[in-house]
PDB file of C-alpha atoms and ligand atoms in Angstrom:
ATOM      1  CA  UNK A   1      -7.618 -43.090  27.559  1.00  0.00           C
ATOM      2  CA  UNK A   2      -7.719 -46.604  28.568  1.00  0.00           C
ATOM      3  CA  UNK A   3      -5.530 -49.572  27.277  1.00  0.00           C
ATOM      4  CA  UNK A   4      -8.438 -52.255  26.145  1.00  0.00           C
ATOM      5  CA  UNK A   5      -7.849 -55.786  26.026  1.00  0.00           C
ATOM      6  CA  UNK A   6      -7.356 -57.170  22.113  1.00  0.00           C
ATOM      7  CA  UNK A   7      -9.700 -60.296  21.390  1.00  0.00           C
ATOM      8  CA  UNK A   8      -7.916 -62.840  19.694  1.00  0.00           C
ATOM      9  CA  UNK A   9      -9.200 -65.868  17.586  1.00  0.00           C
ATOM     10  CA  UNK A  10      -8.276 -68.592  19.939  1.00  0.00           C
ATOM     11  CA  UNK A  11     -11.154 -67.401  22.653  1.00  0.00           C
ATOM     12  CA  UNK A  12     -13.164 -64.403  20.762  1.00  0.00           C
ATOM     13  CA  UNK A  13     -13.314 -65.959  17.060  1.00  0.00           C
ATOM     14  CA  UNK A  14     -17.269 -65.718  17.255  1.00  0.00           C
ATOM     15  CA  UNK A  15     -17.006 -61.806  18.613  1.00  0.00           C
ATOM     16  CA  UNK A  16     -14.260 -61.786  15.662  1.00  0.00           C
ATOM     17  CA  UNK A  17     -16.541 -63.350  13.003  1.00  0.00           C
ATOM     18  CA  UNK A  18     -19.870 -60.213  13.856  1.00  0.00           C
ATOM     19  CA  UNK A  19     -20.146 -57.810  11.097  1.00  0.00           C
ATOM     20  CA  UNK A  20     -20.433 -54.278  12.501  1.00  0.00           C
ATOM     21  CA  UNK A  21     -22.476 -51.661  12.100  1.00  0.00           C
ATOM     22  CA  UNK A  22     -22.594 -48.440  10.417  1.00  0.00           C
ATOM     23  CA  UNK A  23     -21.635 -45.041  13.006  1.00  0.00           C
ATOM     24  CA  UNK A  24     -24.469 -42.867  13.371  1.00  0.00           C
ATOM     25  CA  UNK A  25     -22.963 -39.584  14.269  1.00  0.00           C
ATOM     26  CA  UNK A  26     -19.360 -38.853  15.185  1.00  0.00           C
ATOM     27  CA  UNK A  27     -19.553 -37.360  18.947  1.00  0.00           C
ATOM     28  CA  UNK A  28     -17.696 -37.579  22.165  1.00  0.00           C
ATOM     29  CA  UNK A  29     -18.397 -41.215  23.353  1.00  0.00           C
ATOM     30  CA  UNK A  30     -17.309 -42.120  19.853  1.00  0.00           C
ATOM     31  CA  UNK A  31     -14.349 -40.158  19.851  1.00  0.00           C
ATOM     32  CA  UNK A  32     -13.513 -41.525  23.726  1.00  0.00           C
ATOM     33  CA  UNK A  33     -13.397 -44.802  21.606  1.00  0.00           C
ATOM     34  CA  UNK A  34     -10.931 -43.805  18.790  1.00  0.00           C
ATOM     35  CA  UNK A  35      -8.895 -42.805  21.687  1.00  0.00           C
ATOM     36  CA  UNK A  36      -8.594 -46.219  23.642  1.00  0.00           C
ATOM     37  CA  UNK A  37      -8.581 -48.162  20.021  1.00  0.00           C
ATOM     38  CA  UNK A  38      -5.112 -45.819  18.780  1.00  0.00           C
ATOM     39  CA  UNK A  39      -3.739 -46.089  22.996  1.00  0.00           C
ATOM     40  CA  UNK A  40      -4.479 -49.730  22.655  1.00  0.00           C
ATOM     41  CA  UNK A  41      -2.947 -49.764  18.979  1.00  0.00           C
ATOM     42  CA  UNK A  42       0.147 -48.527  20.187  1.00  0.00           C
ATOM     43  CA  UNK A  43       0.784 -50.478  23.349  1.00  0.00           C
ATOM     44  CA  UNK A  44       0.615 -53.566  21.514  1.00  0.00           C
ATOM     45  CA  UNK A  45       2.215 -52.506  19.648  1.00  0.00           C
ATOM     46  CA  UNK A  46       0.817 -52.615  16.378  1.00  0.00           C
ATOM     47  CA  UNK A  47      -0.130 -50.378  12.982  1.00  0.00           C
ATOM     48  CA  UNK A  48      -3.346 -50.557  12.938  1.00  0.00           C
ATOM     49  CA  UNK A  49      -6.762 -51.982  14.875  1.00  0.00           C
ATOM     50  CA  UNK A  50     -10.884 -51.988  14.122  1.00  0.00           C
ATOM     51  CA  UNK A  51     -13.480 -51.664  16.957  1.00  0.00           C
ATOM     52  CA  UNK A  52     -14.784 -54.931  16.541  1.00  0.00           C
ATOM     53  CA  UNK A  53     -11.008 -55.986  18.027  1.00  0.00           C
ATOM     54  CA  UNK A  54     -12.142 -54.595  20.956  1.00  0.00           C
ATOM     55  CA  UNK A  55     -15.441 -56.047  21.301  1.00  0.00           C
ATOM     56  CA  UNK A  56     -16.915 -52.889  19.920  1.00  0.00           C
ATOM     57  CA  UNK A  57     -19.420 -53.653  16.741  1.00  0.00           C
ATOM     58  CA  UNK A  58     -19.151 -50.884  15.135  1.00  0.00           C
ATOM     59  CA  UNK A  59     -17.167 -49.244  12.144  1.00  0.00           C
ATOM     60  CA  UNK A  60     -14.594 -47.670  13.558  1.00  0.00           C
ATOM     61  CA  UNK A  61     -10.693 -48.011  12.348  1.00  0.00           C
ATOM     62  CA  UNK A  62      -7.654 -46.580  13.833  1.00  0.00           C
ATOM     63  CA  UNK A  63      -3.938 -46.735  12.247  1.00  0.00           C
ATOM     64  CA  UNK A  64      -0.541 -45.452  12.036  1.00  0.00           C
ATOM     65  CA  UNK A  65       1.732 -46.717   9.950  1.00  0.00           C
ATOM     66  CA  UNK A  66       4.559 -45.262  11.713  1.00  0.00           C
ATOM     67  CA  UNK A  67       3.459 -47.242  14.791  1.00  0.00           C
ATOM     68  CA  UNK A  68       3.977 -44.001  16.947  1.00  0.00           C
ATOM     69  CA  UNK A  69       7.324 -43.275  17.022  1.00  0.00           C
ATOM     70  CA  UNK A  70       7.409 -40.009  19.136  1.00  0.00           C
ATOM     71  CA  UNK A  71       8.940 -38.019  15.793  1.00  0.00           C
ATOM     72  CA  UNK A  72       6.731 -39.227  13.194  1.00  0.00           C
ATOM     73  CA  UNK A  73       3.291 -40.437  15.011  1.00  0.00           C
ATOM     74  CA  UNK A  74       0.619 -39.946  12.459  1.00  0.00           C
ATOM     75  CA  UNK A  75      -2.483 -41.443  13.877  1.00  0.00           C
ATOM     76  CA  UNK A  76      -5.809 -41.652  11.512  1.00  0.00           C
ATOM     77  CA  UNK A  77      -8.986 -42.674  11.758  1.00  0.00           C
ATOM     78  CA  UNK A  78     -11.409 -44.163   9.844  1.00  0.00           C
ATOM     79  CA  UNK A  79     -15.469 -43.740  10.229  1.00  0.00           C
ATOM     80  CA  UNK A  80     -17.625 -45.671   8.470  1.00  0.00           C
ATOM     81  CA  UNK A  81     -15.266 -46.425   5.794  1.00  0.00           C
ATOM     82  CA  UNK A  82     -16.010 -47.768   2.227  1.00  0.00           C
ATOM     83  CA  UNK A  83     -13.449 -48.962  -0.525  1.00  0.00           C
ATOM     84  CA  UNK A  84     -15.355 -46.778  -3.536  1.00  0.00           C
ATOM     85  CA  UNK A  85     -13.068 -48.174  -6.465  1.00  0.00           C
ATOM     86  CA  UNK A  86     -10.121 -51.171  -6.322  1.00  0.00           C
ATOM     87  CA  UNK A  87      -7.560 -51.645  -8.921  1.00  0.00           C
ATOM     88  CA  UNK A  88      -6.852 -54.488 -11.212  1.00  0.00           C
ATOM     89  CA  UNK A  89      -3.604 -54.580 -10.376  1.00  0.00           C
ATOM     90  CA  UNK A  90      -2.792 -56.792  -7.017  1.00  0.00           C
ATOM     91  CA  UNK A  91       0.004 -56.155  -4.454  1.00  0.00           C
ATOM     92  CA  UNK A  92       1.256 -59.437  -1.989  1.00  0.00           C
ATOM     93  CA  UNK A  93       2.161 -58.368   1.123  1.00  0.00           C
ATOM     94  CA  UNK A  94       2.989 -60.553   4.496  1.00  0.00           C
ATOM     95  CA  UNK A  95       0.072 -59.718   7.330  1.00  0.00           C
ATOM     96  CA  UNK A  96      -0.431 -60.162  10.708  1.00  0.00           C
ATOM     97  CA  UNK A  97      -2.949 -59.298  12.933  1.00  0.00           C
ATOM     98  CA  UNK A  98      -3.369 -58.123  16.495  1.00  0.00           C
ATOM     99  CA  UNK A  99      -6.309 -60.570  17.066  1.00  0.00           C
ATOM    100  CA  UNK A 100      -3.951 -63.526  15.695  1.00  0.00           C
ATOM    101  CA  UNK A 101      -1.037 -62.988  17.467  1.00  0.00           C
ATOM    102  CA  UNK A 102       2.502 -64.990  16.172  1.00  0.00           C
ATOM    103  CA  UNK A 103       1.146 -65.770  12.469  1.00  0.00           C
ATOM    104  CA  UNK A 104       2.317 -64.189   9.530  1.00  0.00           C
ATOM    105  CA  UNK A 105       1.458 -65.095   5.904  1.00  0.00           C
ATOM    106  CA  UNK A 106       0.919 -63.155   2.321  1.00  0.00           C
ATOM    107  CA  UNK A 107      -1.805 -62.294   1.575  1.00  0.00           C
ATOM    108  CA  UNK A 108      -2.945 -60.711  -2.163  1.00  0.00           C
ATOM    109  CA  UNK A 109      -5.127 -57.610  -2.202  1.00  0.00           C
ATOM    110  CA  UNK A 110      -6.382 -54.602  -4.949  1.00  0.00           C
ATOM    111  CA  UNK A 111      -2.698 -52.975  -5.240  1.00  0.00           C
ATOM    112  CA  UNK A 112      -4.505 -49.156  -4.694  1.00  0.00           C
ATOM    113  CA  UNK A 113      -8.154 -47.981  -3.675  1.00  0.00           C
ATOM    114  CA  UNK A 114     -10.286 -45.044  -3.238  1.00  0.00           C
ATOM    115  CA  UNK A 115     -11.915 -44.378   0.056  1.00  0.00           C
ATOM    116  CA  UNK A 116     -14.401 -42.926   1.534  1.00  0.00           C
ATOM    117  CA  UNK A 117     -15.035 -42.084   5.405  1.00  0.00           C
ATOM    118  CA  UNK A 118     -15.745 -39.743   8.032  1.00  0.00           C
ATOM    119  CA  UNK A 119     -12.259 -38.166  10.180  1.00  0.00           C
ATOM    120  CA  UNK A 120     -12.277 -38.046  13.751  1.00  0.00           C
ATOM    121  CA  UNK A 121     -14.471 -34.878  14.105  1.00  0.00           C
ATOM    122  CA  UNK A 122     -16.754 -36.340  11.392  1.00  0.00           C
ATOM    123  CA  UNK A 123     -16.244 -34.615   8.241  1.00  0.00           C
ATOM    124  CA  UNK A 124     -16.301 -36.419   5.384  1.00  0.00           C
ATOM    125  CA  UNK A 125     -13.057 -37.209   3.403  1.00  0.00           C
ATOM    126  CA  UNK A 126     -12.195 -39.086   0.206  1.00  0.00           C
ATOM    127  CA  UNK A 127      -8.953 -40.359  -0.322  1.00  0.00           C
ATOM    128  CA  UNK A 128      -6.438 -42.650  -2.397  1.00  0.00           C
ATOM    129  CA  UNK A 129      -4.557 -45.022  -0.536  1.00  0.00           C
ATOM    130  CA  UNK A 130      -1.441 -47.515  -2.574  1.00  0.00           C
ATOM    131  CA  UNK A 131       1.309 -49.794  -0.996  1.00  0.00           C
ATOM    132  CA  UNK A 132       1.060 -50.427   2.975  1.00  0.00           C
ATOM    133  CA  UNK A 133      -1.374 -47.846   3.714  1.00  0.00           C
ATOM    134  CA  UNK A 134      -3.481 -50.038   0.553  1.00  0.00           C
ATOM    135  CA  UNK A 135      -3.189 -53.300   2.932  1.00  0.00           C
ATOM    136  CA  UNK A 136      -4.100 -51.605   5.761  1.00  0.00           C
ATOM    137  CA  UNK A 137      -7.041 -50.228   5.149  1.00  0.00           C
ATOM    138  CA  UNK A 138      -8.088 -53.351   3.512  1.00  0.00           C
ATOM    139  CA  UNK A 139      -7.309 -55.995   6.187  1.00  0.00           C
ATOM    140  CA  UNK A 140      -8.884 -53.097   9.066  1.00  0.00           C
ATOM    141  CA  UNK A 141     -12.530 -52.815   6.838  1.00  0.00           C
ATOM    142  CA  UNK A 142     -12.203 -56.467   6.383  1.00  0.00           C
ATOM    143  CA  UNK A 143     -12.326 -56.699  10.082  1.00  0.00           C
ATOM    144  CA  UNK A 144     -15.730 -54.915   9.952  1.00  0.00           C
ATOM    145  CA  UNK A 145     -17.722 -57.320   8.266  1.00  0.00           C
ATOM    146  CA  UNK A 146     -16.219 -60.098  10.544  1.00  0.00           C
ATOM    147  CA  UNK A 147     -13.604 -61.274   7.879  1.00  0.00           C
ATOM    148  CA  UNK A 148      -9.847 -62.292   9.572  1.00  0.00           C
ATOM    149  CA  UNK A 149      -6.589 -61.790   7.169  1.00  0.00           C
ATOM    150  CA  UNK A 150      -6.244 -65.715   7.721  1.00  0.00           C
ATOM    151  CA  UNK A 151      -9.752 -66.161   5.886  1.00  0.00           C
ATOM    152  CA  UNK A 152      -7.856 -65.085   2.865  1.00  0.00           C
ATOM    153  CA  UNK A 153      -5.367 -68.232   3.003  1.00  0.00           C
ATOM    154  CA  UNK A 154      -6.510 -72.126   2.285  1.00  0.00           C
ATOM    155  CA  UNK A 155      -8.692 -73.473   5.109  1.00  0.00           C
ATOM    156  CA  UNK A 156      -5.251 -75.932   5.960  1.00  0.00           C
ATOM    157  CA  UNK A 157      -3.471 -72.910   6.626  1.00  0.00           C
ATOM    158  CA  UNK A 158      -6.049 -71.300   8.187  1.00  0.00           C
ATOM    159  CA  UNK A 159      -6.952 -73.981  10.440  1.00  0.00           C
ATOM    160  CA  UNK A 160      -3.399 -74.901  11.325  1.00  0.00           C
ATOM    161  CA  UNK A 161      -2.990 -70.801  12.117  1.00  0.00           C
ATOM    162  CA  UNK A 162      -5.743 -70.851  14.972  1.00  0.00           C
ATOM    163  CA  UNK A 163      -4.612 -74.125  16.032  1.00  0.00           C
ATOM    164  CA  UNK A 164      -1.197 -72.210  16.660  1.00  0.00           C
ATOM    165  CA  UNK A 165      -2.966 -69.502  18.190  1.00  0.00           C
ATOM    166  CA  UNK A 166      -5.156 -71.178  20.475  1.00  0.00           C
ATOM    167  CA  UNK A 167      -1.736 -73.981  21.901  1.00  0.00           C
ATOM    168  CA  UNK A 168       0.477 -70.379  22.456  1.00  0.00           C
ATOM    169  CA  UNK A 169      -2.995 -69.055  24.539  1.00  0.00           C
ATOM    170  CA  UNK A 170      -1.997 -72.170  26.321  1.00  0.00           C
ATOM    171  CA  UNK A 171       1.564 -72.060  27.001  1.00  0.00           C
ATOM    172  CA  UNK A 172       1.299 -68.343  28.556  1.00  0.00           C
ATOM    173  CA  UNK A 173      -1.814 -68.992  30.518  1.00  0.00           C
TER     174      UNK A 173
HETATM  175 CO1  LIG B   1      -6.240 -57.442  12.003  1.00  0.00          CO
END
């Protein structure tokens, strides 16, 4: 397992912006990749983190909402994932993202949905997910077809966010 470098929006947002690609089969190389993704994940530290973050373009999602704390570490991953049915009913949460480091901001999303994906070894699950694990999911498959939590917000806010992103690149280069 390697730790991978994160792209972030201030030098990657056209890497960022590529919508990825279906999975053909769920082998060894792939699985080599879920294991860097959740290492990465982890060391950022952060709950959750899609291929593309890595440069990968494919449809790949890793998360644990526990973040990996040795008791309760309860890595998943996502192949191929699709959101099958979305509630009426929103749910506001305040997101952040790996690959726009520093910025926080609510953002309003389907409250619960029903997925579908393949597991690590590549079976195929189905699977209701509410309340952070909702958000999640959302903002990671969001990732996939090149859409950024900040796309969500006005384009002021969204603007002034990788403007923020791109002057704290900056200060720690
Ligand atoms: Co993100």
């Amino acid at each position: 397992m390697t730790i991978r470098r994160i792209l972030t929006v201030d030098a990657d947002m056209a890497v960022l912006k590529q919508k990825s690609l279906p999975v053909p089969v769920v082998d060894n190389a792939l699985r080599a990749l879920m294991d860097d993704m959740l290492q990465t994940m982890y060391d950022a530290p952060g709950i959750g983190l899609a291929a593309i973050q890595l440069g990968e373009p494919v449809r790949v999602i890793v998360m644990d909402l526990e973040k990996g704390e040795e008791a309760t570490a309860a890595p998943r991953y996502f192949v191929n994932p699709e959101i099958l049915w979305a509630s009426d009913e929103l749910f506001v949460y305040e997101e952040g993202c790996l690959s726009v480091p520093e910025i926080f901001d609510e953002v309003e999303r389907p409250a619960r949905v029903r997925l579908r994906y393949l597991d690590y070894h590549g079976k195929k699950q189905e699977e209701d997910a509410e309340g952070l694990f909702a958000v999640c999911i959302q903002h990671e498959i969001d990732h996939l077809d090149g859409v950024l939590f900040i796309d969500h917000l006005s384009r002021l806010k969204r603007n002034r966010a990788v403007a923020k992103v791109k002057k704290l690149a900056k200060t720690d280069a």
